[in-house]
Short mmCIF file of C-alpha atoms in Angstrom, two decimals:
data_model
loop_
_atom_site.label_atom_id
_atom_site.label_comp_id
_atom_site.label_asym_id
_atom_site.label_seq_id
_atom_site.Cartn_x
_atom_site.Cartn_y
_atom_site.Cartn_z
CA MET A 1 0.14 -0.12 0.01
CA GLN A 2 1.29 3.59 -0.81
CA PHE A 3 0.73 6.76 1.11
CA LEU A 4 0.58 10.29 -0.16
CA GLY A 5 1.74 12.94 2.18
CA ARG A 6 2.17 16.85 1.56
CA ASP A 7 5.84 18.11 2.05
CA THR A 8 5.83 20.05 5.35
CA ASN A 9 8.51 18.41 7.33
CA THR A 10 11.63 20.37 6.10
CA GLY A 11 13.57 19.18 9.29
CA GLY A 12 13.00 15.40 8.89
CA ASN A 13 15.76 12.97 7.86
CA TRP A 14 13.76 10.39 6.13
CA THR A 15 13.91 9.47 2.39
CA LYS A 16 11.10 10.20 0.21
CA THR A 17 10.08 10.48 -3.34
CA TYR A 18 7.57 13.02 -4.80
CA GLY A 19 4.08 11.81 -5.81
CA LYS A 20 1.38 13.34 -8.03
CA GLU A 21 -0.35 16.37 -7.01
CA GLY A 22 2.56 17.70 -4.69
CA TYR A 23 2.33 14.95 -2.20
CA ASP A 24 5.20 12.93 -0.73
CA LEU A 25 5.07 9.22 -1.39
CA PHE A 26 5.97 6.78 1.53
CA GLU A 27 6.36 3.36 0.41
CA GLU A 28 5.37 1.63 3.90
CA GLU A 29 3.34 2.85 6.71
CA SER A 30 6.23 2.26 9.16
CA ASN A 31 8.31 4.82 7.28
CA ILE A 32 5.98 7.66 7.91
CA PRO A 33 8.10 10.04 10.34
CA GLU A 34 7.01 11.07 13.75
CA GLY A 35 4.61 13.78 14.07
CA ILE A 36 2.54 12.81 10.89
CA GLU A 37 -1.14 11.99 11.32
CA ILE A 38 -2.94 9.82 8.77
CA HIS A 39 -6.51 10.16 7.72
CA TYR A 40 -8.21 7.57 5.45
CA VAL A 41 -10.37 8.78 2.46
CA ASN A 42 -12.79 6.45 0.53
CA GLY A 43 -11.31 3.72 2.10
CA ALA A 44 -8.24 3.28 -0.48
CA LYS A 45 -6.17 6.56 -0.53
CA LYS A 46 -4.54 7.99 2.64
CA THR A 47 -4.34 11.92 3.12
CA VAL A 48 -1.35 12.84 5.34
CA LYS A 49 -1.57 15.87 7.47
CA THR A 50 1.50 17.02 9.68
CA ASN A 51 1.58 18.40 12.87
CA TYR A 52 5.54 18.47 12.97
CA VAL A 53 6.84 21.35 15.28
CA GLU A 54 10.17 23.21 14.32
CA VAL A 55 12.85 24.26 16.79
CA GLU A 56 12.53 27.92 17.43
CA SER A 57 15.30 28.63 20.10
CA ILE A 58 18.30 27.13 21.85
CA LYS A 59 19.91 28.36 24.92
CA LEU A 60 23.36 27.20 26.55
CA ASN A 61 24.11 27.13 30.21
CA TYR A 62 27.42 29.21 29.30
CA ASN A 63 27.98 32.01 26.66
CA GLU A 64 31.87 31.82 27.44
CA ALA A 65 34.09 29.98 29.81
CA THR A 66 37.82 29.69 30.63
CA LEU A 67 39.47 26.28 31.25
CA GLU A 68 42.98 25.13 32.26
CA LYS A 69 44.63 22.68 29.97
CA GLY A 70 43.18 19.41 30.39
CA GLY A 71 40.09 20.59 32.10
CA THR A 72 36.56 19.77 31.03
CA LEU A 73 33.05 21.68 31.29
CA LYS A 74 29.67 20.20 30.60
CA LEU A 75 27.60 22.46 28.30
CA GLU A 76 23.76 21.92 28.53
CA ALA A 77 21.24 22.96 25.78
CA GLU A 78 17.75 24.03 26.46
CA VAL A 79 15.74 23.66 23.19
CA GLY A 80 12.45 25.43 22.76
CA PRO A 81 9.45 25.13 22.33
CA ASP A 82 8.94 22.19 24.65
CA THR A 83 6.51 20.80 21.83
CA ALA A 84 9.34 20.65 19.26
CA THR A 85 8.99 17.42 17.59
CA ASP A 86 12.92 16.85 17.47
CA LYS A 87 15.18 18.23 19.89
CA THR A 88 18.38 16.36 18.97
CA VAL A 89 21.37 18.79 19.45
CA ALA A 90 24.47 18.47 17.28
CA TRP A 91 27.94 19.79 18.84
CA SER A 92 30.94 20.99 17.14
CA SER A 93 34.14 22.83 17.57
CA SER A 94 35.78 25.57 15.63
CA ASP A 95 39.30 24.14 16.57
CA THR A 96 39.54 20.81 18.16
CA ASN A 97 43.19 21.42 18.63
CA VAL A 98 42.33 23.98 21.33
CA ALA A 99 39.11 22.42 22.61
CA SER A 100 37.06 19.24 21.74
CA VAL A 101 33.27 18.57 22.32
CA GLU A 102 31.28 15.29 22.58
CA ASN A 103 27.59 15.30 23.79
CA GLY A 104 28.06 18.73 25.21
CA MET A 105 31.24 17.81 27.33
CA VAL A 106 34.03 20.25 26.42
CA THR A 107 37.70 19.14 26.86
CA ALA A 108 40.40 21.76 26.95
CA VAL A 109 43.43 20.45 24.73
CA LYS A 110 45.71 23.36 24.68
CA GLY A 111 46.12 27.16 24.94
CA GLY A 112 44.19 29.14 22.64
CA THR A 113 40.35 29.96 21.86
CA ALA A 114 37.72 27.89 20.45
CA ILE A 115 33.94 28.32 19.80
CA ILE A 116 31.64 25.36 20.67
CA THR A 117 28.42 25.34 18.76
CA ALA A 118 25.17 23.52 19.48
CA CYS A 119 22.48 23.20 16.72
CA ALA A 120 19.10 21.88 16.72
CA GLY A 121 17.18 21.98 13.56
CA LYS A 122 18.11 25.43 11.95
CA ILE A 123 18.80 27.05 15.32
CA GLU A 124 22.29 27.37 16.86
CA ALA A 125 23.87 28.71 19.99
CA SER A 126 27.68 29.12 20.82
CA CYS A 127 29.96 29.28 23.80
CA LYS A 128 33.43 30.77 23.66
CA ILE A 129 36.04 28.66 25.23
CA THR A 130 39.33 30.13 26.42
CA VAL A 131 42.06 27.45 27.39
CA LYS A 132 44.86 28.86 29.54
CA VAL A 133 48.14 26.97 30.17
CA SER A 134 49.94 27.07 33.46
CA SER A 135 52.83 29.47 33.72
CA GLU A 136 55.30 26.47 33.67
CA ASP A 137 53.74 25.09 30.46
CA GLU A 138 53.85 28.38 28.95
CA ALA A 139 57.34 28.80 29.65
CA LYS A 140 58.14 25.44 28.08
CA ALA A 141 56.28 26.44 24.89
CA GLU A 142 58.10 29.74 24.56
CA ALA A 143 61.55 27.92 25.36
CA ALA A 144 60.81 25.40 22.58
CA LYS A 145 60.26 28.03 19.87
CA VAL A 146 63.54 29.61 20.71
CA GLU A 147 65.36 26.37 20.68
CA GLU A 148 63.90 25.63 17.23
CA LEU A 149 65.10 28.94 16.10
CA ILE A 150 68.66 28.31 17.33
CA ARG A 151 68.69 24.80 15.58
CA LYS A 152 67.71 26.62 12.30
CA ILE A 153 71.19 28.44 12.24
CA GLY A 154 73.17 25.41 11.26
CA THR A 155 76.53 25.97 9.77
CA VAL A 156 77.49 29.68 10.17
CA THR A 157 78.30 31.86 7.21
CA THR A 158 77.86 35.50 6.54
CA ALA A 159 74.35 34.45 5.36
CA SER A 160 73.57 33.21 8.85
CA LYS A 161 73.47 36.78 10.18
CA ALA A 162 69.61 37.10 10.06
CA ASP A 163 68.81 33.70 11.63
CA ILE A 164 71.42 34.34 14.57
CA GLU A 165 69.87 37.80 15.30
CA ALA A 166 66.42 36.45 15.14
CA ALA A 167 67.26 33.62 17.69
CA ARG A 168 68.98 36.13 19.85
CA ALA A 169 66.08 38.57 19.95
CA ALA A 170 63.73 35.78 20.70
CA TYR A 171 65.82 34.48 23.57
CA ASN A 172 66.04 38.08 25.09
CA ALA A 173 62.30 38.51 25.06
CA LEU A 174 61.75 35.27 26.98
CA SER A 175 60.85 35.36 30.97
CA ASP A 176 63.78 34.44 33.20
CA ALA A 177 61.96 31.17 33.97
CA ALA A 178 61.79 30.28 30.14
CA LYS A 179 65.29 31.22 29.63
CA LYS A 180 66.37 28.58 32.08
CA LEU A 181 64.59 25.99 29.83
CA VAL A 182 66.50 26.65 26.72
CA THR A 183 68.86 23.73 26.34
CA ASN A 184 70.81 25.04 23.52
CA LEU A 185 71.88 28.41 24.45
CA ARG A 186 75.55 27.61 23.89
CA VAL A 187 75.02 26.84 20.34
CA LEU A 188 73.59 30.41 19.91
CA GLU A 189 76.46 31.80 21.67
CA SER A 190 79.01 29.92 19.66
CA ALA A 191 77.31 31.08 16.35
CA GLU A 192 77.61 34.52 17.40
CA LYS A 193 81.17 34.22 18.05
CA LYS A 194 81.84 32.43 14.77
CA LEU A 195 79.86 35.11 12.91
CA ASP A 196 81.89 37.81 14.61
CA GLU A 197 85.07 36.24 13.39
CA ILE A 198 84.07 35.76 9.84
CA ILE A 199 82.93 39.37 9.55
CA ASN A 200 85.92 40.72 11.00
CA LEU A 201 88.18 38.68 8.97
CA PRO A 202 90.71 40.95 6.94
CA THR A 203 89.92 40.94 3.15
CA PRO A 204 92.41 38.83 1.40
CA THR A 205 94.46 40.80 -1.10
CA LYS A 206 93.79 39.61 -4.72
CA LYS A 207 96.74 38.36 -6.82
CA ASP A 208 97.67 39.87 -10.06
CA ILE A 209 97.08 37.20 -12.89
CA ALA A 210 99.71 39.19 -14.87
CA LYS A 211 102.29 37.86 -12.63
CA ALA A 212 101.53 34.26 -13.13
CA VAL A 213 103.64 32.00 -15.22
CA ILE A 214 101.81 30.97 -18.18
CA LYS A 215 103.55 28.23 -20.22
CA LYS A 216 103.84 28.62 -23.93
CA ILE A 217 101.24 27.03 -26.00
CA PRO A 218 102.67 24.75 -28.66
CA ALA A 219 101.52 25.39 -32.41
CA GLN A 220 98.25 23.81 -33.22
CA LEU A 221 97.27 22.25 -36.44
CA TYR A 222 94.54 23.41 -38.63
CA SER A 223 91.43 21.41 -38.43
CA GLY A 224 88.74 23.76 -39.68
CA LYS A 225 87.34 23.97 -36.21
CA THR A 226 87.87 26.32 -33.44
CA LEU A 227 90.96 25.36 -31.21
CA THR A 228 90.97 25.93 -27.40
CA PRO A 229 94.32 24.26 -26.27
CA ASP A 230 94.55 23.91 -22.48
CA LEU A 231 96.51 26.28 -20.44
CA ASP A 232 99.21 25.63 -17.84
CA ILE A 233 99.45 28.48 -15.45
CA THR A 234 101.07 28.64 -12.11
CA TYR A 235 101.41 31.44 -9.39
CA GLU A 236 104.21 31.16 -6.86
CA GLY A 237 104.43 27.32 -7.77
CA SER A 238 100.76 26.82 -7.33
CA LYS A 239 98.96 25.34 -10.38
CA LEU A 240 95.87 27.78 -11.17
CA VAL A 241 92.35 26.11 -11.92
CA ALA A 242 90.27 27.38 -14.98
CA ASN A 243 86.95 28.77 -14.09
CA LYS A 244 88.01 28.99 -10.50
CA ASP A 245 91.11 31.10 -10.46
CA TYR A 246 90.88 32.37 -14.05
CA ASN A 247 88.76 32.12 -17.34
CA ALA A 248 90.03 32.30 -20.92
CA VAL A 249 88.71 34.16 -24.04
CA TYR A 250 90.07 32.88 -27.29
CA ASN A 251 90.19 34.97 -30.36
CA ALA A 252 91.29 34.30 -34.03
CA ASN A 253 91.52 30.56 -33.00
CA LYS A 254 90.16 28.87 -36.10
CA ASN A 255 92.05 29.64 -39.16
CA ILE A 256 95.89 29.56 -39.94
CA GLY A 257 97.88 32.38 -38.23
CA THR A 258 98.24 33.82 -34.77
CA ALA A 259 95.45 33.13 -32.13
CA LYS A 260 95.27 35.02 -28.96
CA VAL A 261 94.10 34.00 -25.40
CA GLN A 262 92.94 36.67 -22.95
CA ILE A 263 93.38 35.08 -19.22
CA ASN A 264 91.16 37.01 -16.81
CA GLY A 265 91.77 36.71 -13.03
CA ILE A 266 88.81 35.62 -11.02
CA GLY A 267 88.35 34.25 -7.34
CA GLY A 268 91.41 35.20 -5.57
CA TYR A 269 93.04 36.75 -8.69
CA THR A 270 92.56 40.01 -10.53
CA GLY A 271 93.65 41.63 -13.67
CA SER A 272 94.43 40.00 -16.98
CA ALA A 273 97.23 38.70 -19.45
CA THR A 274 97.33 37.78 -23.05
CA VAL A 275 99.16 35.00 -24.72
CA SER A 276 99.19 33.71 -28.34
CA PHE A 277 99.85 30.48 -30.10
CA GLN A 278 100.24 29.70 -33.76
CA ILE A 279 97.73 27.62 -36.10
CA LYS A 280 99.66 25.84 -38.93
CA VAL A 281 99.29 23.37 -41.54
CA LYS A 282 101.41 20.10 -41.78
CA LYS A 283 102.96 18.90 -44.82
CA ASN A 284 101.09 15.93 -46.35
CA ALA A 285 97.99 16.88 -44.36
CA VAL A 286 94.71 16.83 -46.72
CA TYR A 287 92.06 19.23 -46.67
CA THR A 288 88.80 19.39 -48.67
CA VAL A 289 87.84 22.78 -50.24
CA GLY A 290 84.72 22.93 -52.45
CA ASN A 291 84.52 19.86 -54.64
CA TYR A 292 88.50 18.95 -54.35
CA LYS A 293 90.87 17.64 -51.96
CA TYR A 294 94.23 19.11 -51.54
CA LYS A 295 97.43 17.80 -50.14
CA ILE A 296 100.07 20.15 -48.54
CA THR A 297 103.27 20.00 -50.31
CA ASN A 298 104.88 23.28 -48.99
CA ALA A 299 103.43 24.09 -45.47
CA SER A 300 104.67 27.69 -45.63
CA THR A 301 101.63 30.15 -44.83
CA ASN A 302 103.40 33.28 -46.20
CA GLY A 303 101.87 32.89 -49.60
CA LYS A 304 104.63 30.74 -50.88
CA GLY A 305 103.16 27.42 -49.68
CA SER A 306 101.92 24.80 -52.28
CA VAL A 307 99.34 22.03 -52.46
CA ALA A 308 98.68 19.02 -54.93
CA LEU A 309 95.05 18.58 -56.08
CA THR A 310 94.62 14.92 -55.23
CA GLY A 311 91.13 14.20 -56.41
CA VAL A 312 87.40 15.00 -55.87
CA LYS A 313 85.84 15.02 -52.52
CA SER A 314 83.55 12.07 -53.06
CA LYS A 315 82.54 9.32 -55.83
CA SER A 316 79.07 11.09 -56.24
CA VAL A 317 80.83 14.36 -57.10
CA GLY A 318 83.05 12.50 -59.46
CA LYS A 319 80.19 11.07 -61.26
CA LYS A 320 78.50 14.44 -61.72
CA LEU A 321 81.40 16.60 -62.55
CA LYS A 322 81.30 17.89 -66.15
CA LYS A 323 83.70 20.88 -66.08
CA ALA A 324 86.91 20.62 -63.82
CA THR A 325 88.74 23.74 -62.93
CA VAL A 326 92.38 23.56 -61.44
CA ALA A 327 92.62 26.88 -59.97
CA GLY A 328 96.02 28.58 -59.63
CA THR A 329 95.59 28.99 -55.83
CA VAL A 330 93.20 27.67 -53.10
CA LYS A 331 92.56 29.12 -49.51
CA ILE A 332 92.80 26.83 -46.71
CA GLY A 333 92.15 28.16 -43.43
CA GLY A 334 92.26 31.64 -44.61
CA ALA A 335 95.89 31.12 -46.01
CA LYS A 336 96.56 31.17 -49.95
CA PHE A 337 98.45 28.06 -51.34
CA ASN A 338 99.70 27.67 -54.83
CA VAL A 339 97.98 24.64 -56.66
CA ALA A 340 101.36 23.49 -57.97
CA GLU A 341 100.40 19.84 -58.95
CA ILE A 342 97.53 17.56 -60.24
CA GLY A 343 98.15 14.36 -58.36
CA SER A 344 98.20 10.78 -59.66
CA LYS A 345 94.60 9.60 -60.56
CA ALA A 346 93.27 12.93 -59.50
CA PHE A 347 90.32 12.84 -62.20
CA SER A 348 90.52 9.14 -63.08
CA GLY A 349 87.28 7.82 -63.69
CA CYS A 350 85.41 11.08 -63.93
CA LYS A 351 83.62 9.83 -66.99
CA ASN A 352 81.43 12.66 -67.44
CA VAL A 353 84.15 15.42 -67.53
CA SER A 354 84.20 17.11 -70.99
CA SER A 355 86.42 20.02 -70.05
CA VAL A 356 89.43 20.77 -67.80
CA SER A 357 91.05 24.23 -66.98
CA ILE A 358 94.66 24.05 -65.51
CA GLY A 359 95.55 26.97 -63.62
CA ALA A 360 98.71 29.03 -63.89
CA ASN A 361 100.76 27.54 -61.11
CA VAL A 362 100.56 24.06 -61.91
CA ALA A 363 104.07 22.36 -62.56
CA LYS A 364 103.41 18.74 -62.29
CA ILE A 365 100.75 16.47 -63.66
CA GLY A 366 100.78 13.04 -62.12
CA ALA A 367 100.50 9.63 -63.76
CA ASN A 368 96.84 8.65 -64.80
CA ALA A 369 95.62 12.02 -63.70
CA PHE A 370 92.83 12.20 -66.33
CA TYR A 371 92.77 8.38 -67.15
CA ASN A 372 89.52 7.19 -68.46
CA CYS A 373 87.85 10.38 -68.89
CA LYS A 374 86.39 9.27 -72.09
CA LYS A 375 84.34 12.65 -72.63
CA LEU A 376 87.22 14.87 -72.02
CA ALA A 377 87.46 16.93 -75.33
CA LYS A 378 88.89 20.22 -74.25
CA ILE A 379 92.02 20.84 -71.83
CA THR A 380 93.15 24.43 -71.32
CA ILE A 381 96.44 24.89 -69.80
CA SER A 382 97.30 28.52 -68.46
CA SER A 383 100.45 27.43 -66.56
CA LYS A 384 103.69 28.26 -68.16
CA LYS A 385 105.62 26.44 -65.24
CA LEU A 386 104.54 22.87 -66.23
CA LYS A 387 107.68 20.64 -66.17
CA SER A 388 106.38 17.12 -65.44
CA VAL A 389 103.51 15.03 -67.02
CA GLY A 390 103.12 11.51 -65.64
CA LYS A 391 102.55 8.30 -67.46
CA ASN A 392 99.17 7.75 -69.07
CA ALA A 393 98.13 11.02 -67.70
CA LEU A 394 95.82 11.52 -70.74
CA LYS A 395 95.01 7.86 -71.52
CA ASN A 396 91.42 7.12 -72.85
CA ILE A 397 90.38 10.78 -73.08
CA SER A 398 88.47 11.62 -76.24
CA SER A 399 90.06 10.98 -79.44
CA LYS A 400 88.78 14.30 -80.59
CA ALA A 401 90.16 16.29 -77.73
CA LYS A 402 92.07 19.45 -78.02
CA ILE A 403 94.68 20.93 -75.81
CA LYS A 404 95.20 24.52 -75.75
CA VAL A 405 98.48 25.77 -74.42
CA PRO A 406 100.26 29.24 -73.97
CA LYS A 407 101.64 30.24 -77.38
CA ASN A 408 105.34 30.65 -76.23
CA LYS A 409 105.20 27.05 -74.77
CA GLN A 410 103.56 25.37 -77.66
CA LYS A 411 106.52 23.37 -78.61
CA ALA A 412 107.76 22.62 -75.38
CA TYR A 413 104.48 21.25 -74.22
CA GLN A 414 103.83 19.45 -77.21
CA LYS A 415 107.11 17.53 -76.61
CA LEU A 416 106.26 17.36 -72.87
CA LEU A 417 102.63 15.88 -73.47
CA LYS A 418 103.69 13.55 -76.18
CA GLY A 419 102.91 9.92 -75.71
CA LYS A 420 101.10 10.34 -72.33
CA GLY A 421 98.36 7.81 -73.40
CA GLN A 422 96.19 9.97 -75.74
CA LYS A 423 95.20 9.02 -79.29
CA LYS A 424 97.48 10.68 -82.01
CA SER A 425 94.28 12.53 -83.20
CA VAL A 426 94.33 14.57 -80.01
CA LYS A 427 95.76 18.12 -81.12
CA ILE A 428 97.87 20.51 -78.99
CA THR A 429 97.47 23.99 -79.97
CA SER A 430 97.92 27.53 -78.93
#
């Protein structure tokens, strides 16, 4: 059987669902809350009329009270009107760390203030509870705070000044009784003494890095990358440490020539000093410039140095190369070198090369230099210094090839180039 009831009990705690015509639907008669009257209508439906009485007032026996730590107080609540349906009182504390409450019994936990609230229905009343600690407990608590400030100091440095001063000020503000309870006062006194020693230490005089002994930096080989050789610096026999005693700034330290290092004193050192080192090339070292590889044959870097073009930089470049240019000079690491030689097999197998231009400083063409360059039909020699052409240097070049040489060298070069593997149909002209 189901029951319909109008929703008039806003203070009730039962579960309900809404039925038709604004009535509450109670599934069993036993679930109808206290304070509800039941009237039968037409023998089948039941109309519910409420006589639930709301709480209108609540009064406590104390509005405020003071307790000692550990003390208790029984609060009693008077709920009105007497005819209120539900006089149940719920208790709560604003700070259970100061004072707790259970069924109106208040227990003082520690010093401070807490508000105890009693609630019945929608009505509340409160009592202010102040918890006092004994003078002995208060002294212990204050002493403990100072002890914690002293522990916070830790290892004494100039940065400890604020912590030390804060601990001393807190200690001085204690009562005589509380001061006697501070167990680590000697730690504070020792820290104060140590800080005074640190602050009054004479400022050490910084040493001039220019007076240090800086070992000569050996010449470095050009690599195409910036060079930062290690430094060996001593001061009065003590080895200095990079980025602690000094820092180094390198300049012009990539290309061939003179690089400089500025050494700046830091830490216990001041001032600066400058040293230099040479960047050079080594004979027979090989470098790649553009599409070609060059081997150093004379390592002079004053413009009199020379190189041999030894080949193309890769097989893929060799396959694609159609026009080969052997320049008179090449720059390696910013220094100019004369291209004095075309090395053995330098262009061997470059099957798509159709023309070659040979620069003014070439004095030697190595064996098989242009071997199997089958499409090579035009060779222009600008050099008047050519003295040597290796065996089969021109073997298997185009049978229609023409070699153009300086006019005043035509006879000499015809003789020099004769029988170097080329067909007799290859012509040498000026």
